[in-house]
Every structure is written in C-alpha cells, then in structure tokens.
Coordinates of C-alpha atoms in Angstrom, one line a residue:
M1 CA 39.4 33.8 13.0
K2 CA 39.5 34.4 16.7
G3 CA 42.8 33.7 18.3
S4 CA 44.5 32.8 15.0
R5 CA 46.0 34.5 11.9
R6 CA 44.2 34.5 8.6
L7 CA 45.3 31.7 6.4
G8 CA 47.4 32.5 3.4
S9 CA 46.4 29.7 1.1
A10 CA 44.1 26.7 0.8
L11 CA 43.8 23.8 -1.6
V12 CA 40.3 22.3 -2.1
L13 CA 40.7 18.9 -3.9
G14 CA 37.6 18.3 -6.0
G15 CA 35.5 20.8 -8.0
G16 CA 32.1 19.2 -7.6
V17 CA 29.3 20.8 -5.6
A18 CA 30.8 19.8 -2.3
G19 CA 34.3 21.2 -3.2
L20 CA 32.8 24.4 -4.4
L21 CA 30.8 24.9 -1.2
A22 CA 33.8 24.0 0.9
A23 CA 35.7 26.8 -0.9
A24 CA 32.8 29.2 -0.4
A25 CA 33.1 28.5 3.4
L26 CA 36.7 29.7 3.2
I27 CA 36.2 33.0 1.4
E28 CA 36.3 35.2 4.5
Y29 CA 39.3 33.4 6.1
V30 CA 41.8 32.5 3.4
D31 CA 43.7 34.9 1.1
T32 CA 44.1 32.5 -1.9
I33 CA 41.8 29.5 -2.6
T34 CA 42.6 27.0 -5.3
V35 CA 40.1 24.3 -6.3
V36 CA 41.8 21.4 -8.0
E37 CA 39.4 19.6 -10.5
R38 CA 40.4 16.6 -12.7
D39 CA 37.8 17.5 -15.4
R40 CA 38.0 20.2 -18.0
L41 CA 34.9 22.2 -17.0
P42 CA 32.2 23.2 -19.5
D43 CA 31.2 26.8 -20.0
G44 CA 27.6 26.1 -19.3
P45 CA 25.4 23.6 -17.4
E46 CA 26.5 20.4 -19.1
V47 CA 26.9 16.8 -17.8
R48 CA 30.6 16.0 -17.3
K49 CA 32.5 12.7 -17.0
G50 CA 33.6 13.2 -13.4
V51 CA 29.9 13.5 -12.2
P52 CA 28.1 10.4 -13.5
Q53 CA 25.2 11.2 -11.1
G54 CA 24.6 14.3 -13.2
R55 CA 22.3 12.3 -15.5
H56 CA 20.0 11.3 -12.6
L57 CA 17.4 12.9 -10.4
H58 CA 18.7 15.2 -7.7
G59 CA 17.0 16.6 -4.7
L60 CA 18.0 20.1 -3.6
Q61 CA 15.9 20.7 -0.4
S62 CA 14.9 24.0 1.0
S63 CA 17.4 23.8 3.9
G64 CA 20.2 23.1 1.5
V65 CA 19.5 25.8 -1.0
Q66 CA 19.0 28.3 1.8
A67 CA 22.4 27.2 3.2
I68 CA 24.0 27.8 -0.3
D69 CA 22.4 31.2 -0.5
T70 CA 23.9 32.0 2.9
L71 CA 27.4 31.1 1.6
L72 CA 27.0 32.7 -1.8
P73 CA 24.2 35.3 -1.6
G74 CA 22.1 35.5 -4.7
T75 CA 22.3 31.9 -5.8
L76 CA 18.7 31.1 -4.9
E77 CA 17.6 33.9 -7.1
S78 CA 19.9 32.7 -9.8
F79 CA 18.4 29.2 -9.7
F80 CA 14.9 30.5 -10.4
A81 CA 16.2 33.0 -13.0
A82 CA 17.7 30.1 -14.9
G83 CA 14.3 28.3 -15.0
A84 CA 14.5 26.1 -11.9
H85 CA 11.2 25.5 -10.2
R86 CA 10.2 26.0 -6.6
I87 CA 8.1 22.9 -5.7
A88 CA 6.3 23.2 -2.3
M89 CA 6.3 20.0 -0.3
P90 CA 3.9 18.3 0.1
T91 CA 1.6 20.9 -1.4
H92 CA 2.6 20.5 -5.0
A93 CA 4.2 17.1 -4.8
L94 CA 2.7 13.6 -5.1
F95 CA 4.3 11.2 -2.6
Y96 CA 3.3 7.5 -2.6
G97 CA 4.8 6.0 0.5
P98 CA 4.7 2.6 2.1
H99 CA 1.2 3.5 3.4
G100 CA -0.3 5.0 0.2
W101 CA -0.6 8.6 -1.1
M102 CA 0.1 11.5 1.2
R103 CA -2.3 14.4 1.3
Q104 CA -1.0 17.7 -0.1
Y105 CA -1.1 19.8 3.0
P106 CA 0.3 23.3 2.9
G107 CA 3.9 23.2 4.0
E108 CA 6.8 25.6 4.6
H109 CA 9.4 23.4 2.9
F110 CA 10.2 23.1 -0.8
T111 CA 12.6 21.4 -3.2
V112 CA 14.2 23.0 -6.2
G113 CA 13.4 21.4 -9.5
T114 CA 16.7 21.5 -11.3
T115 CA 19.4 19.3 -12.8
R116 CA 22.7 18.6 -11.2
P117 CA 24.7 20.3 -14.0
L118 CA 22.7 23.6 -13.6
A119 CA 23.1 23.5 -9.8
E120 CA 26.8 23.1 -10.1
H121 CA 27.2 25.7 -12.8
I122 CA 25.4 28.4 -10.8
V123 CA 27.4 27.6 -7.6
R124 CA 30.7 27.6 -9.5
R125 CA 29.8 30.9 -11.3
A126 CA 29.0 32.6 -7.9
L127 CA 32.2 31.3 -6.3
L128 CA 34.4 32.5 -9.1
A129 CA 33.0 36.0 -8.7
H130 CA 35.5 36.3 -5.8
A131 CA 38.8 37.4 -7.2
H132 CA 40.9 35.3 -4.7
V133 CA 39.3 32.0 -5.8
R134 CA 40.5 30.1 -8.9
I135 CA 39.9 26.6 -10.3
L136 CA 42.9 24.5 -11.6
E137 CA 41.2 22.3 -14.3
G138 CA 42.4 19.0 -15.7
A139 CA 44.5 18.3 -12.6
E140 CA 44.3 15.8 -9.7
A141 CA 45.9 15.2 -6.4
T142 CA 48.1 12.1 -6.0
G143 CA 49.2 12.5 -2.4
L144 CA 49.7 14.8 0.5
I145 CA 52.8 16.8 1.5
G146 CA 53.8 16.6 5.2
D147 CA 53.9 14.0 8.0
A148 CA 51.6 12.5 10.7
R149 CA 51.5 15.8 12.6
R150 CA 51.1 18.4 9.8
V151 CA 49.9 18.5 6.2
S152 CA 51.4 21.3 4.2
G153 CA 50.2 20.8 0.7
A154 CA 49.5 18.3 -2.0
H155 CA 51.2 16.6 -5.0
I156 CA 49.4 17.5 -8.2
R157 CA 49.4 15.8 -11.6
H158 CA 48.2 17.5 -14.7
R159 CA 46.2 15.0 -16.7
G160 CA 46.8 16.4 -20.1
T161 CA 50.6 16.6 -20.0
G162 CA 51.4 14.2 -17.1
E163 CA 53.4 17.0 -15.5
R164 CA 53.7 16.9 -11.8
E165 CA 54.1 19.6 -9.2
S166 CA 54.0 20.0 -5.4
V167 CA 51.8 22.8 -4.2
D168 CA 52.1 24.2 -0.7
A169 CA 49.1 25.3 1.3
D170 CA 48.2 26.2 4.8
L171 CA 45.0 24.1 4.5
V172 CA 44.1 21.2 2.3
I173 CA 40.5 20.0 2.1
D174 CA 39.7 16.6 0.4
A175 CA 36.3 16.9 -1.4
T176 CA 37.1 14.3 -4.1
G177 CA 33.9 12.4 -3.4
R178 CA 33.1 8.7 -3.2
G179 CA 36.5 7.7 -4.7
S180 CA 38.5 9.6 -2.1
K181 CA 42.1 8.4 -1.6
A182 CA 42.5 10.2 1.7
P183 CA 42.7 6.9 3.8
Q184 CA 45.6 5.8 1.7
W185 CA 47.3 9.2 1.7
L186 CA 47.1 9.4 5.5
A187 CA 48.5 5.8 5.8
E188 CA 51.5 6.9 3.7
L189 CA 52.1 9.7 6.3
G190 CA 52.2 7.1 9.1
L191 CA 48.6 7.5 10.4
P192 CA 46.4 4.5 11.5
E193 CA 43.7 3.1 9.3
V194 CA 40.5 5.2 9.2
P195 CA 37.5 3.2 10.5
A196 CA 34.5 3.0 8.2
T197 CA 30.9 1.8 8.2
V198 CA 29.2 0.6 5.0
V199 CA 25.5 0.0 4.5
D200 CA 24.6 -1.2 1.0
A201 CA 21.2 -2.1 -0.2
G202 CA 22.5 -2.9 -3.7
L203 CA 20.5 -0.1 -5.3
A204 CA 20.9 0.6 -9.0
Y205 CA 19.5 3.5 -11.1
A206 CA 18.2 4.0 -14.6
S207 CA 17.4 7.5 -15.6
R208 CA 16.4 9.6 -18.7
V209 CA 14.9 13.0 -19.6
I210 CA 11.4 13.0 -21.0
R211 CA 9.4 15.8 -22.4
P212 CA 5.8 15.9 -21.1
P213 CA 3.0 15.6 -23.6
D214 CA 2.2 19.3 -23.1
E215 CA 3.3 22.1 -20.8
A216 CA 0.2 22.0 -18.6
T217 CA 0.7 18.3 -17.8
G218 CA 4.4 19.0 -16.9
R219 CA 3.5 21.7 -14.5
R220 CA 0.6 19.8 -13.0
F221 CA 3.0 17.0 -12.1
P222 CA 6.2 18.8 -11.0
L223 CA 7.3 16.1 -8.5
I224 CA 6.2 12.5 -8.1
A225 CA 7.9 10.0 -5.8
L226 CA 6.7 6.4 -5.7
Q227 CA 8.6 4.8 -2.8
G228 CA 9.2 1.1 -2.0
D229 CA 7.7 -0.7 1.0
P230 CA 10.3 -2.4 3.2
R231 CA 7.5 -4.4 4.9
S232 CA 6.8 -6.3 1.7
G233 CA 9.8 -8.6 2.3
G234 CA 11.0 -8.2 -1.2
P235 CA 13.4 -5.8 -3.0
A236 CA 12.4 -2.2 -3.4
R237 CA 11.2 -0.8 -6.7
V238 CA 11.2 3.0 -6.7
G239 CA 10.4 5.7 -9.2
G240 CA 10.8 9.5 -9.2
M241 CA 10.2 12.3 -11.7
M242 CA 10.8 16.0 -11.3
L243 CA 10.1 19.0 -13.6
V244 CA 13.4 20.7 -14.3
E245 CA 14.6 23.9 -15.8
D246 CA 13.8 23.4 -19.5
G247 CA 10.3 22.1 -18.9
T248 CA 11.3 18.4 -19.1
W249 CA 10.9 15.7 -16.5
M250 CA 14.0 14.0 -15.1
V251 CA 12.8 10.5 -14.6
T252 CA 14.7 8.0 -12.4
L253 CA 13.8 4.3 -11.8
A254 CA 15.6 2.4 -9.1
G255 CA 15.7 -1.0 -7.4
T256 CA 17.5 -2.7 -4.6
R257 CA 19.4 -6.0 -5.0
G258 CA 17.3 -8.4 -7.0
A259 CA 15.2 -5.8 -8.8
H260 CA 17.6 -3.6 -10.8
P261 CA 15.9 -1.6 -13.6
P262 CA 17.0 -2.4 -17.2
L263 CA 18.6 0.1 -19.5
D264 CA 16.8 -0.7 -22.8
E265 CA 13.8 1.1 -24.1
E266 CA 11.2 -1.6 -23.6
G267 CA 12.6 -2.7 -20.3
F268 CA 12.6 0.8 -18.9
L269 CA 8.8 1.2 -19.5
R270 CA 8.1 -2.3 -18.4
Y271 CA 9.9 -1.7 -15.1
A272 CA 8.0 1.5 -14.5
Q273 CA 4.8 -0.6 -14.9
T274 CA 5.9 -2.8 -12.0
L275 CA 6.0 0.1 -9.5
R276 CA 3.5 0.2 -6.7
H277 CA 1.3 2.6 -8.5
P278 CA 0.8 3.0 -12.3
L279 CA 0.8 6.8 -12.4
M280 CA 4.4 7.2 -13.4
S281 CA 4.3 4.6 -16.1
E282 CA 1.3 6.3 -17.7
L283 CA 3.1 9.7 -17.7
I284 CA 6.2 8.1 -19.1
S285 CA 4.3 6.5 -22.0
Q286 CA 2.6 9.8 -22.8
G287 CA 5.9 11.7 -22.9
T288 CA 8.7 11.9 -25.5
P289 CA 12.2 10.7 -24.7
V290 CA 14.8 13.4 -24.9
S291 CA 17.9 11.6 -23.7
R292 CA 19.3 8.0 -23.7
I293 CA 18.8 5.8 -20.6
S294 CA 21.8 6.0 -18.2
G295 CA 22.6 3.7 -15.4
F296 CA 24.4 4.1 -12.0
Q297 CA 25.2 1.5 -9.4
N298 CA 27.7 2.9 -6.9
T299 CA 25.1 3.8 -4.3
A300 CA 26.2 2.4 -1.0
N301 CA 26.1 4.5 2.2
H302 CA 29.8 4.9 3.3
R303 CA 30.9 6.7 6.4
R304 CA 34.6 7.2 7.1
H305 CA 35.1 8.0 10.8
Y306 CA 37.8 10.7 10.6
D307 CA 36.3 12.0 13.8
R308 CA 37.4 8.8 15.7
L309 CA 41.1 9.1 14.9
R310 CA 43.1 9.6 18.0
T311 CA 45.9 11.3 16.1
R312 CA 45.2 13.5 13.1
P313 CA 47.4 16.0 11.2
T314 CA 46.7 19.7 11.3
G315 CA 46.2 21.5 8.0
F316 CA 43.9 18.7 6.6
L317 CA 40.1 18.2 6.5
V318 CA 37.9 15.7 4.7
F319 CA 34.6 17.0 3.4
G320 CA 31.4 16.0 1.6
D321 CA 31.1 12.5 0.1
A322 CA 34.8 11.9 0.8
A323 CA 33.8 11.6 4.5
T324 CA 30.1 10.5 4.3
T325 CA 28.4 9.1 1.3
F326 CA 24.7 8.5 1.1
N327 CA 22.5 6.4 -1.0
P328 CA 21.4 9.0 -3.7
L329 CA 17.9 7.6 -3.6
Y330 CA 17.0 9.9 -0.6
G331 CA 18.1 13.1 -2.4
Q332 CA 20.2 14.3 0.5
G333 CA 23.8 14.6 -0.8
V334 CA 23.9 18.2 -2.0
T335 CA 21.8 19.4 0.9
A336 CA 24.1 17.7 3.4
A337 CA 27.1 19.2 1.8
A338 CA 25.6 22.7 2.0
L339 CA 24.8 22.3 5.7
S340 CA 28.3 20.9 6.3
A341 CA 29.8 24.0 4.5
V342 CA 27.9 26.4 6.8
T343 CA 29.2 24.4 9.7
L344 CA 32.7 24.6 8.4
R345 CA 32.4 28.4 8.1
E346 CA 31.0 28.7 11.6
E347 CA 33.8 26.6 13.1
L348 CA 36.5 28.5 11.3
A349 CA 35.1 31.7 12.9
R350 CA 35.6 30.1 16.3
G351 CA 39.3 29.4 15.8
P352 CA 42.1 28.9 16.6
L353 CA 43.4 26.4 14.0
D354 CA 45.7 24.3 16.2
E355 CA 45.6 20.5 16.6
E356 CA 42.5 20.7 18.8
G357 CA 40.8 23.2 16.5
Y358 CA 41.2 20.9 13.4
G359 CA 39.8 18.0 15.4
R360 CA 36.8 20.1 16.5
I361 CA 36.1 21.2 12.9
Q362 CA 36.4 17.7 11.5
E363 CA 34.0 16.3 14.1
A364 CA 31.5 19.2 13.5
V365 CA 31.5 18.7 9.7
I366 CA 30.8 15.0 10.1
R367 CA 28.2 15.6 12.8
A368 CA 26.4 17.9 10.4
T369 CA 25.6 14.8 8.2
D370 CA 24.3 12.7 11.1
I371 CA 20.6 13.1 10.3
A372 CA 21.1 12.2 6.6
W373 CA 23.2 9.2 7.5
A374 CA 20.8 7.9 10.1
M375 CA 17.8 8.2 7.7
A376 CA 19.5 6.6 4.7
S377 CA 21.2 3.8 6.5
N378 CA 18.3 2.9 8.7
E379 CA 16.0 2.6 5.7
D380 CA 18.4 0.7 3.6
L381 CA 19.1 -1.9 6.2
R382 CA 15.4 -3.0 6.0
Y383 CA 15.6 -4.4 2.5
P384 CA 16.5 -8.1 1.8
G385 CA 20.2 -8.6 1.0
A386 CA 21.3 -5.3 2.5
K387 CA 24.9 -5.4 3.7
G388 CA 25.8 -3.6 6.9
P389 CA 25.9 -3.8 10.7
A390 CA 23.0 -5.7 12.3
P391 CA 20.3 -3.2 13.4
S392 CA 20.6 -2.3 17.0
A393 CA 17.7 -2.0 19.4
R394 CA 17.8 1.7 19.1
R395 CA 17.8 1.5 15.3
K396 CA 14.7 -0.7 15.4
V397 CA 12.9 1.7 17.6
L398 CA 13.7 4.5 15.2
Q399 CA 12.4 2.4 12.3
R400 CA 9.1 1.8 14.1
C401 CA 8.8 5.5 14.9
S402 CA 9.5 6.3 11.3
D403 CA 6.7 3.9 10.2
R404 CA 4.3 5.4 12.6
L405 CA 5.1 8.9 11.4
R406 CA 4.6 8.0 7.8
I407 CA 1.2 6.4 8.5
T408 CA 0.0 9.4 10.4
A409 CA 1.6 12.0 8.0
A410 CA -0.5 10.6 5.1
C411 CA -3.6 12.1 6.7
D412 CA -2.6 14.5 9.5
P413 CA -1.1 18.0 8.9
V414 CA 0.9 18.1 12.1
A415 CA 2.6 14.7 11.3
S416 CA 3.0 15.8 7.7
Q417 CA 4.9 18.9 8.7
A418 CA 7.1 16.9 11.1
L419 CA 7.9 14.3 8.4
F420 CA 9.0 16.9 5.9
K421 CA 11.1 18.7 8.5
A422 CA 13.0 15.5 8.7
L423 CA 13.2 14.7 5.0
T424 CA 14.5 18.1 4.2
L425 CA 17.1 17.9 7.0
T426 CA 15.6 21.0 8.6
T427 CA 15.2 19.5 12.1
P428 CA 17.0 16.6 13.9
P429 CA 14.8 13.6 14.8
R430 CA 14.8 14.4 18.5
E431 CA 13.1 17.7 17.7
V432 CA 10.8 16.2 15.1
F433 CA 9.3 13.9 17.7
N434 CA 8.2 16.7 20.0
A435 CA 5.1 16.7 22.2
R436 CA 2.8 18.1 19.4
T437 CA 4.0 15.4 17.0
L438 CA 3.6 12.6 19.5
R439 CA 0.0 13.7 20.2
A440 CA -0.7 13.5 16.5
L441 CA 0.9 10.0 16.3
L442 CA -1.1 8.7 19.2
R443 CA -4.4 9.9 17.8
G444 CA -3.6 8.9 14.2
P445 CA -5.1 6.0 12.3
R446 CA -3.8 2.5 12.3
H447 CA -4.0 2.4 8.4
P448 CA -4.6 5.5 6.3
A449 CA -7.4 5.3 3.8
Q450 CA -6.3 4.4 0.2
Y451 CA -6.9 6.7 -2.8
D452 CA -6.1 6.6 -6.5
L453 CA -4.6 10.0 -6.0
P454 CA -4.3 12.1 -2.9
P455 CA -7.6 13.7 -1.8
S456 CA -7.8 17.4 -1.0
T457 CA -7.1 18.6 2.5
P458 CA -10.2 19.4 4.5
D459 CA -10.1 23.1 3.7
S460 CA -9.7 22.8 -0.1
P461 CA -12.1 21.6 -2.8
R462 CA -12.4 18.0 -3.9
R463 CA -9.5 16.7 -5.9
R464 CA -10.9 14.7 -8.8
S465 CA -9.1 11.9 -10.5
A466 CA -6.2 12.8 -12.6
P467 CA -6.8 14.4 -16.1
S468 CA -8.1 12.1 -18.8
A469 CA -5.0 12.9 -20.9
V470 CA -3.0 10.9 -18.4
H471 CA -5.5 8.4 -17.0
G472 CA -7.7 7.7 -20.0
S473 CA -11.4 7.9 -20.2
G474 CA -13.1 8.6 -16.8
G475 CA -9.8 9.7 -15.2
R476 CA -8.6 6.2 -14.2
V477 CA -5.9 3.8 -15.2
R478 CA -7.9 0.9 -16.4
G479 CA -6.6 -2.6 -16.2
A480 CA -3.2 -1.6 -14.8
R481 CA -1.7 -3.8 -12.1
T482 CA 1.5 -3.5 -10.0
H483 CA 4.3 -6.1 -9.9
D484 CA 2.5 -8.0 -7.1
G485 CA -0.6 -8.4 -9.2
R486 CA -2.7 -5.7 -7.5
D487 CA -4.8 -3.1 -9.3
V488 CA -4.9 0.6 -8.6
H489 CA -7.3 -0.1 -5.7
G490 CA -4.7 -2.4 -4.1
R491 CA -6.8 -5.5 -4.7
D492 CA -5.4 -8.8 -5.8
A493 CA -7.0 -11.2 -8.3
Q494 CA -9.4 -12.5 -5.6
G495 CA -10.6 -8.9 -4.9
R496 CA -9.0 -8.7 -1.5
D497 CA -7.0 -5.6 -0.4
V498 CA -3.6 -5.5 1.3
Q499 CA -5.2 -6.3 4.7
G500 CA -6.9 -9.4 3.2
R501 CA -10.4 -7.8 3.4
D502 CA -12.9 -8.6 0.7
A503 CA -14.9 -6.3 -1.5
R504 CA -17.6 -5.9 1.2
G505 CA -15.1 -4.6 3.6
K506 CA -15.0 -7.7 5.8
D507 CA -11.8 -8.9 7.5
P508 CA -10.9 -12.6 7.4
D509 CA -12.0 -12.6 11.1
G510 CA -15.3 -10.8 10.3
G511 CA -14.2 -7.2 11.0
D512 CA -15.6 -4.4 9.1
R513 CA -13.2 -2.3 7.0
D514 CA -15.6 0.5 6.2
R515 CA -16.4 1.1 9.8
D516 CA -12.7 1.2 10.7
R517 CA -12.0 3.7 7.9
D518 CA -14.9 5.8 9.0
R519 CA -13.4 6.2 12.4
E520 CA -9.9 6.8 11.0
E521 CA -11.1 9.3 8.5
G522 CA -13.0 11.1 11.2
R523 CA -9.9 11.4 13.3
G524 CA -8.0 12.9 10.4
R525 CA -10.7 15.5 9.6
R526 CA -11.0 16.5 13.2
A527 CA -7.2 17.0 13.4
G528 CA -7.2 19.2 10.4
A529 CA -10.2 21.1 11.6
A530 CA -8.5 21.8 15.0
G531 CA -5.6 23.5 13.2
R532 CA -7.7 25.6 10.8
G533 CA -10.7 26.7 12.9
L534 CA -13.0 24.4 11.0
V535 CA -16.3 23.0 12.2
G536 CA -16.4 19.3 11.5
A537 CA -14.8 19.0 8.1
G538 CA -16.3 22.1 6.5
R539 CA -15.1 25.6 6.5
A540 CA -16.5 27.7 9.3
G541 CA -18.8 30.5 8.1
A542 CA -18.4 29.5 4.4
G543 CA -21.4 27.3 4.2
G544 CA -19.2 24.5 3.0
R545 CA -19.2 20.9 4.0
V546 CA -17.2 17.8 3.3
H547 CA -19.0 14.5 2.9
R548 CA -17.9 10.9 2.4
R549 CA -18.9 9.1 -0.7
R550 CA -18.4 5.4 -1.3
D551 CA -16.7 4.6 -4.6
H552 CA -15.4 1.1 -5.3
D553 CA -15.5 0.4 -1.5
R554 CA -13.3 3.4 -0.7
I555 CA -13.8 6.7 1.0
R556 CA -13.4 9.8 -1.0
L557 CA -13.7 13.4 0.1
S558 CA -15.6 15.9 -1.9
A559 CA -16.3 19.5 -1.0
Q560 CA -19.4 21.5 -1.8
G561 CA -20.2 25.2 -1.2
P562 CA -18.3 28.5 -1.7
G563 CA -14.9 26.9 -1.0
R564 CA -15.1 25.0 -4.2
D565 CA -13.6 27.7 -6.4
R566 CA -10.5 28.1 -4.3
N567 CA -8.5 25.8 -6.5
P568 CA -9.1 26.4 -10.2
Y569 CA -6.8 23.5 -11.2
G570 CA -8.7 20.6 -9.6
G571 CA -7.8 17.4 -11.4
G572 CA -6.5 15.6 -8.4
V573 CA -3.1 17.3 -8.9
P574 CA -1.3 20.3 -7.6
G575 CA -1.6 23.7 -9.2
P576 CA 1.2 25.1 -11.3
V577 CA 4.6 25.6 -9.9
Q578 CA 6.3 28.9 -10.4
G579 CA 9.9 29.7 -11.3
Q580 CA 10.6 32.4 -8.8
P581 CA 10.9 32.7 -5.1
G582 CA 7.7 32.5 -3.2
G583 CA 5.9 30.9 -6.2
R584 CA 3.4 28.2 -5.3

C-alpha cells in the first residue's frame, strides 16, 4: 500500500461469499487473514444452515464472475469445469417482462447457471489455496475490541464449547450479512446510531429443484424469467428457473405482499399457473421434483449508511450485505459483493490507512453497490403495500425511463444491449442512457408486439412455437389462463387484449391495432437491419426475406431462404448452452 506499512493481520467476520471475496481482496496487503464463520463448513458444495438463500435461485452475472476471476484467477474456469453453464443473455434466455417477451438478440453478457453452494465452494477452495488465509469454523463475533477512534480486534465465541477469546487484528471487516450486529457494536464503543434506509415490498420465495423431462428440454430452456408488472396495480407474481450444474432446474416462485407462494405440492404448481405466462407451469408439471419446497421471506432492501457517519473508527470496515442488502429477486447480491471486493482491493492499493483512508474506503465500497440499490429499491417501491420512503421526482423519472427502455428493448437490439448492461451491473445508468440508446428509445414502439414465445431476430430463421413435449399438440398451451383470466394471447373472456382492443384489432375509440403494430414492427426491423447491414428485414445477398403472417390477430416473423439453416434447433427456444468459457 502506498504511504503505509503492510498490515500484519486481518479478521473477516463471516465466511459467506461476501466474506470470502473481502478476504480475497486483502491477499496482497495483509500477512495473516482469518475468516470467522459460525457454521461448520461442508467438504463439498452443500447447503448449510447459515445460508438459507442457498436453496433458492441465484444470479451470478458476467460482471460479477469476471470480478471474482480477477480476485482469484482460475475461478471462472473452475465454475465451468464443475458443470456450471454459461448462459448468454438475452441470446439463450427467455425473459417475459412487463411488456411481453424480449427477443433473443446476440449479446455480450451472460449469467452463470450454478447453485449458491457450488459458487461458495469454488470461491472458498480458491481462497484457501493461499497459505496465509485460514477459516475459523464454528465461531462467531460477539463484539469489537477498541474504542470510538480505533478498532483493534474482536471478541470471539466458539459455538461448540462456549469458550470465548479476544483476537487482536490490524483490520476487522464485518461481512456477517443481513443479521449484522455492527450498529450495536459501534454504539457500545460510543459511536452514534448508523442511519439506515429500508425498502420492503414484502416479497416471499418458494423454491425447489426439478429434473427436466429429458436433457434436451433442460438445455433448450436454460433460463426463464417471468417478471411481474408493477403497472397492474396488484401484487407481483414472479417465476424464474435456471439450468444448474447437475442438469436440473432450480425453480423459484415469488410474490410481493398479498401474493405469497404456498409451500405445499399442489399450491406450488397452482401458484405457477397464476404467473403472467403459462410456460413455466407447463415445464414444472413435465419435470420430476428432486428436492422439497423451501421458503424464504427476509427480502427487504436495507442500506446502512456507514458512509454518512461523521466519526468512524479506524481499523474497521463493513462489507457486503452487512452494509447494503438487496431484494434477492433481482439476482444482484453476489455480483454486487464481487464488484465491491474489487473496489476494496483498489482502494487498499491507494493507501494510506489513516482515519481519512478508512473513510474513503468505506464510502467507495458502499458506492460500488449504488446501481444495484437504485434498481432494486426503485422497482420495489412501485408495488402496492411497499414500505419505504416516498418516491422522489428523480426516482419517478428513473422509473419512467426504465419502463421506456424495457418496451424498446423487447424489439430493438440497441436498447436490449443497454438494458442488459444495466441488469448485469456492467454500466451505470448515466452511461446506459447515452445518445445511441436515447435515439433507440425515441424511435421505438409505443407497445411491442405480443408473442407466445420470442420471435427470432431479423437475421435468424423463424422461431416456431415451443416443442410439443412442453406445449402439447400443435406447440401451444391450450386453454391455459393467467391469474387475471387472460389466455396466452393476452385476451380476456370477452376476447379483448390488454389495450381493450377486440379480435378485429379495433380500439374502443375505433383505432386499428394491426395498423399500429405494422408500423411498430417495421420500426423494429429497420433498426435491426441498420445494425447488421440488412436490406429491409432480409439478409443482404442471401436471398432471404422476412414476411409478416397473421395468426390469431398477431404478427409473427418467419424467415425463408438460405438463412433458414443457420439455427438447427428452431423450436422457438435458444440453442444448447455449453459448460465451458465461450460456449453459446
């Protein structure tokens, strides 16, 4: 560290992913690192009592896994060697947002299909490969040693024997997660109360592991996300499923206050049938349960503003969920912790570690989670019964911009790329809404066309309906309706769609839906053509063309010509994912 001596010892309180990554950030700057973990750790990738979220769906985004690989080189390769999947987004993922299905445009971002226990096991194994790092298992911190000016260690209790000891350290990092006692510990040292902000949509989870009906189906549906619609005025019902390392699907159902998923067998499937699209419920019913159904309700966004303390002790930092906790629904926790760990290492390199230095590091670590906090809290505040500060004018503008981005991203490659840069925490919002993205938003449609499953992009062959093994004869879900009584075409019992238009495409005021969609679809195709050197919607020089075909009062895209053989998988679904870097 510049202008400072190398630290002799550090205590990291908490051996979850955040604590392990915090310890990894210290490797080059501390002689001896001890991670204190209250659980007895398993030898392999197993769910443990101290991580109840381990039984639920987790998102490990490309920016996060790349940050982990920066801290512990070789971990990315280890993920794939252990069977995790590289799932390109949105290329191989099915996203059903508030505005319908998103097209599967080629993208530079990906998520890793893995369970939380495997992710933690691989990171822990890579960390312990460093001889000066050790984990003290079955022990927990009960308080800090020091005063309001300086923390010099922690009081430790061994859970098996009840034995207590005081352990000195040059640096103590609290990474104990949602249940952090740091505010109380600091109060005991004479420091003021730590200000906090809480945003709680009252979300509850229900998850289980399901084996797909066959390997091909599992690999054709590596990631599905059925999102809620805050514009509906009702509670959110959400579903997600991901292909993980042993070829099974991790399936999570979730709902905000007033729509919690049940934990019994019949109730779980019945709840899946109330989601905004029936695809997931059909896949669940085709699969074989592998695990019991597990619930989880501690999902509030909680930010403790350690960066706002006017006085803070040296020798102490708060990290990960202990400082900023997110609603797990958005799959940002592990990625945010990884980005924070990289920030911690960069700030340690700057030095020196005086009072000002510790303040700078703490502020930087919290600032590294600003994007994830803004995205999760802004969205949660939109649901009925959400608890938190009233939305500011700025927050409302961000929500409207987010809505516009999602509408356009469903059928525009530029907007789609921008959206996934934000969702993967790759780019801050101010950079997402650059001139190129703003042009896409201005020319985008008012309402994207609706599809049973995402259509192909303009330069790929037609995506047919999903395989009959999933959707029954003819490739459709027949007779299925969502919780609000709409069928897969979005029509209610009177045959009107979500805009109130009848089966002939007429608005209540006499407008013509098909004419509007023709215009909107034309914009989307021209936007895609501009980025790929296409003429109209066909592939230049390939003799291909894309034409519109009316089917149940909807617009579908189908491709004819030489380009048809480019995707041998068809079926309205992504091609197989691969379990190695660069696989698509």
